[in-house]
């Protein structure tokens, strides 16, 4: 387990399979930055369930903000109990608009 985390550079994994619409992966964290060179998330992408995962680039990871990655301000969800539901709804709208087909996914994740 330790060697697996070391292979991710100490970052948290998010694994996506292109074309799989059975689940909408959402990663909430207060340490998410919209920065291609600074991500707590290690996005891994594969073309099919049989294919191996490949690391997404920092820029591809940045493009997932608002779709799969959501920065969670520390106090906001405590002060507003509807905060998570609002963010999930917004992420679902973004996914439908920008990430709902394999072609859109490939375009967003180009250069993985």
PDB file of C-alpha atoms in Angstrom:
ATOM      1  CA  UNK A   1       0.000   0.000   0.000  1.00  0.00           C
ATOM      2  CA  UNK A   2       2.806   2.434   0.846  1.00  0.00           C
ATOM      3  CA  UNK A   3       4.578   1.769  -2.448  1.00  0.00           C
ATOM      4  CA  UNK A   4       1.289   2.413  -4.282  1.00  0.00           C
ATOM      5  CA  UNK A   5       0.907   5.824  -2.630  1.00  0.00           C
ATOM      6  CA  UNK A   6       4.543   6.604  -3.354  1.00  0.00           C
ATOM      7  CA  UNK A   7       3.940   5.794  -7.036  1.00  0.00           C
ATOM      8  CA  UNK A   8       1.202   8.446  -6.987  1.00  0.00           C
ATOM      9  CA  UNK A   9       3.575  10.996  -5.524  1.00  0.00           C
ATOM     10  CA  UNK A  10       1.626  11.067  -2.261  1.00  0.00           C
ATOM     11  CA  UNK A  11      -1.499  12.213  -4.089  1.00  0.00           C
ATOM     12  CA  UNK A  12      -4.998  10.725  -3.901  1.00  0.00           C
ATOM     13  CA  UNK A  13      -6.031   8.585  -6.879  1.00  0.00           C
ATOM     14  CA  UNK A  14      -9.054   9.300  -9.075  1.00  0.00           C
ATOM     15  CA  UNK A  15      -9.583   6.642 -11.731  1.00  0.00           C
ATOM     16  CA  UNK A  16     -11.738   7.278 -14.793  1.00  0.00           C
ATOM     17  CA  UNK A  17     -12.781   4.882 -17.545  1.00  0.00           C
ATOM     18  CA  UNK A  18     -13.677   6.655 -20.776  1.00  0.00           C
ATOM     19  CA  UNK A  19     -17.244   6.119 -21.926  1.00  0.00           C
ATOM     20  CA  UNK A  20     -18.366   4.697 -18.581  1.00  0.00           C
ATOM     21  CA  UNK A  21     -21.464   6.633 -17.582  1.00  0.00           C
ATOM     22  CA  UNK A  22     -22.464   4.262 -14.762  1.00  0.00           C
ATOM     23  CA  UNK A  23     -20.984   6.593 -12.126  1.00  0.00           C
ATOM     24  CA  UNK A  24     -20.007  10.232 -11.763  1.00  0.00           C
ATOM     25  CA  UNK A  25     -16.753  10.381  -9.840  1.00  0.00           C
ATOM     26  CA  UNK A  26     -16.510  13.449  -7.599  1.00  0.00           C
ATOM     27  CA  UNK A  27     -13.506  14.347  -5.492  1.00  0.00           C
ATOM     28  CA  UNK A  28     -14.069  17.010  -2.813  1.00  0.00           C
ATOM     29  CA  UNK A  29     -11.121  18.464  -0.909  1.00  0.00           C
ATOM     30  CA  UNK A  30     -10.128  21.790   0.605  1.00  0.00           C
ATOM     31  CA  UNK A  31      -6.653  21.430  -0.924  1.00  0.00           C
ATOM     32  CA  UNK A  32      -7.702  21.314  -4.598  1.00  0.00           C
ATOM     33  CA  UNK A  33      -6.052  24.030  -6.670  1.00  0.00           C
ATOM     34  CA  UNK A  34      -6.912  24.975 -10.238  1.00  0.00           C
ATOM     35  CA  UNK A  35      -3.225  24.674 -11.102  1.00  0.00           C
ATOM     36  CA  UNK A  36      -1.712  22.224 -13.590  1.00  0.00           C
ATOM     37  CA  UNK A  37       1.454  21.966 -11.474  1.00  0.00           C
ATOM     38  CA  UNK A  38      -0.155  21.588  -8.036  1.00  0.00           C
ATOM     39  CA  UNK A  39      -2.780  18.893  -7.527  1.00  0.00           C
ATOM     40  CA  UNK A  40      -3.600  16.703  -4.563  1.00  0.00           C
ATOM     41  CA  UNK A  41      -5.359  14.381  -7.028  1.00  0.00           C
ATOM     42  CA  UNK A  42      -3.564  11.858  -9.242  1.00  0.00           C
ATOM     43  CA  UNK A  43      -5.986  11.302 -12.132  1.00  0.00           C
ATOM     44  CA  UNK A  44      -5.617   7.993 -13.953  1.00  0.00           C
ATOM     45  CA  UNK A  45      -7.538   7.335 -17.178  1.00  0.00           C
ATOM     46  CA  UNK A  46      -8.159   4.225 -19.240  1.00  0.00           C
ATOM     47  CA  UNK A  47      -9.926   3.714 -22.551  1.00  0.00           C
ATOM     48  CA  UNK A  48     -11.907   0.643 -21.440  1.00  0.00           C
ATOM     49  CA  UNK A  49     -12.386  -1.610 -18.441  1.00  0.00           C
ATOM     50  CA  UNK A  50      -9.792  -3.990 -19.914  1.00  0.00           C
ATOM     51  CA  UNK A  51      -7.158  -1.327 -20.596  1.00  0.00           C
ATOM     52  CA  UNK A  52      -4.462  -0.229 -18.143  1.00  0.00           C
ATOM     53  CA  UNK A  53      -4.696   3.165 -16.456  1.00  0.00           C
ATOM     54  CA  UNK A  54      -2.423   5.977 -17.632  1.00  0.00           C
ATOM     55  CA  UNK A  55      -1.589   9.152 -15.730  1.00  0.00           C
ATOM     56  CA  UNK A  56      -3.410  12.289 -16.857  1.00  0.00           C
ATOM     57  CA  UNK A  57      -1.329  15.405 -17.353  1.00  0.00           C
ATOM     58  CA  UNK A  58      -1.539  18.301 -14.948  1.00  0.00           C
ATOM     59  CA  UNK A  59      -3.386  20.326 -17.552  1.00  0.00           C
ATOM     60  CA  UNK A  60      -5.902  17.515 -18.147  1.00  0.00           C
ATOM     61  CA  UNK A  61      -6.406  17.276 -14.383  1.00  0.00           C
ATOM     62  CA  UNK A  62      -6.971  21.033 -14.201  1.00  0.00           C
ATOM     63  CA  UNK A  63      -9.687  20.759 -16.860  1.00  0.00           C
ATOM     64  CA  UNK A  64     -11.629  18.373 -14.603  1.00  0.00           C
ATOM     65  CA  UNK A  65     -12.274  21.142 -12.073  1.00  0.00           C
ATOM     66  CA  UNK A  66     -15.991  21.594 -11.665  1.00  0.00           C
ATOM     67  CA  UNK A  67     -16.696  18.205 -13.288  1.00  0.00           C
ATOM     68  CA  UNK A  68     -14.876  15.652 -11.116  1.00  0.00           C
ATOM     69  CA  UNK A  69     -12.781  17.849  -8.830  1.00  0.00           C
ATOM     70  CA  UNK A  70     -14.419  20.306  -6.441  1.00  0.00           C
ATOM     71  CA  UNK A  71     -12.617  22.531  -3.976  1.00  0.00           C
ATOM     72  CA  UNK A  72     -14.382  22.381  -0.638  1.00  0.00           C
ATOM     73  CA  UNK A  73     -13.893  25.479   1.503  1.00  0.00           C
ATOM     74  CA  UNK A  74     -13.482  24.367   5.083  1.00  0.00           C
ATOM     75  CA  UNK A  75     -16.321  26.316   6.695  1.00  0.00           C
ATOM     76  CA  UNK A  76     -18.824  26.769   3.867  1.00  0.00           C
ATOM     77  CA  UNK A  77     -20.475  23.314   4.126  1.00  0.00           C
ATOM     78  CA  UNK A  78     -20.811  23.778   7.871  1.00  0.00           C
ATOM     79  CA  UNK A  79     -22.454  27.174   7.504  1.00  0.00           C
ATOM     80  CA  UNK A  80     -24.711  26.125   4.615  1.00  0.00           C
ATOM     81  CA  UNK A  81     -26.044  22.583   4.818  1.00  0.00           C
ATOM     82  CA  UNK A  82     -27.102  22.681   1.152  1.00  0.00           C
ATOM     83  CA  UNK A  83     -23.529  23.393  -0.041  1.00  0.00           C
ATOM     84  CA  UNK A  84     -22.631  19.807  -1.025  1.00  0.00           C
ATOM     85  CA  UNK A  85     -25.927  19.241  -2.845  1.00  0.00           C
ATOM     86  CA  UNK A  86     -25.453  22.505  -4.751  1.00  0.00           C
ATOM     87  CA  UNK A  87     -21.914  21.523  -5.765  1.00  0.00           C
ATOM     88  CA  UNK A  88     -23.040  18.048  -6.846  1.00  0.00           C
ATOM     89  CA  UNK A  89     -25.806  19.588  -8.957  1.00  0.00           C
ATOM     90  CA  UNK A  90     -23.346  22.038 -10.536  1.00  0.00           C
ATOM     91  CA  UNK A  91     -20.855  19.228 -11.253  1.00  0.00           C
ATOM     92  CA  UNK A  92     -23.588  17.131 -12.858  1.00  0.00           C
ATOM     93  CA  UNK A  93     -24.528  20.057 -15.122  1.00  0.00           C
ATOM     94  CA  UNK A  94     -20.867  20.555 -16.109  1.00  0.00           C
ATOM     95  CA  UNK A  95     -20.448  16.849 -16.768  1.00  0.00           C
ATOM     96  CA  UNK A  96     -23.523  16.834 -18.998  1.00  0.00           C
ATOM     97  CA  UNK A  97     -22.262  19.870 -20.890  1.00  0.00           C
ATOM     98  CA  UNK A  98     -18.520  19.069 -21.182  1.00  0.00           C
ATOM     99  CA  UNK A  99     -17.892  15.396 -20.329  1.00  0.00           C
ATOM    100  CA  UNK A 100     -20.922  13.279 -21.324  1.00  0.00           C
ATOM    101  CA  UNK A 101     -19.514  11.509 -24.391  1.00  0.00           C
ATOM    102  CA  UNK A 102     -16.295   9.628 -25.048  1.00  0.00           C
ATOM    103  CA  UNK A 103     -15.377  12.238 -27.672  1.00  0.00           C
ATOM    104  CA  UNK A 104     -15.785  15.083 -25.160  1.00  0.00           C
ATOM    105  CA  UNK A 105     -13.842  13.122 -22.564  1.00  0.00           C
ATOM    106  CA  UNK A 106     -10.984  12.515 -24.986  1.00  0.00           C
ATOM    107  CA  UNK A 107     -10.941  16.170 -25.971  1.00  0.00           C
ATOM    108  CA  UNK A 108     -10.843  17.317 -22.348  1.00  0.00           C
ATOM    109  CA  UNK A 109      -8.208  14.775 -21.371  1.00  0.00           C
ATOM    110  CA  UNK A 110      -6.050  15.070 -24.500  1.00  0.00           C
ATOM    111  CA  UNK A 111      -2.353  14.509 -23.953  1.00  0.00           C
ATOM    112  CA  UNK A 112      -2.845  12.110 -21.027  1.00  0.00           C
TER     113      UNK A 112
END
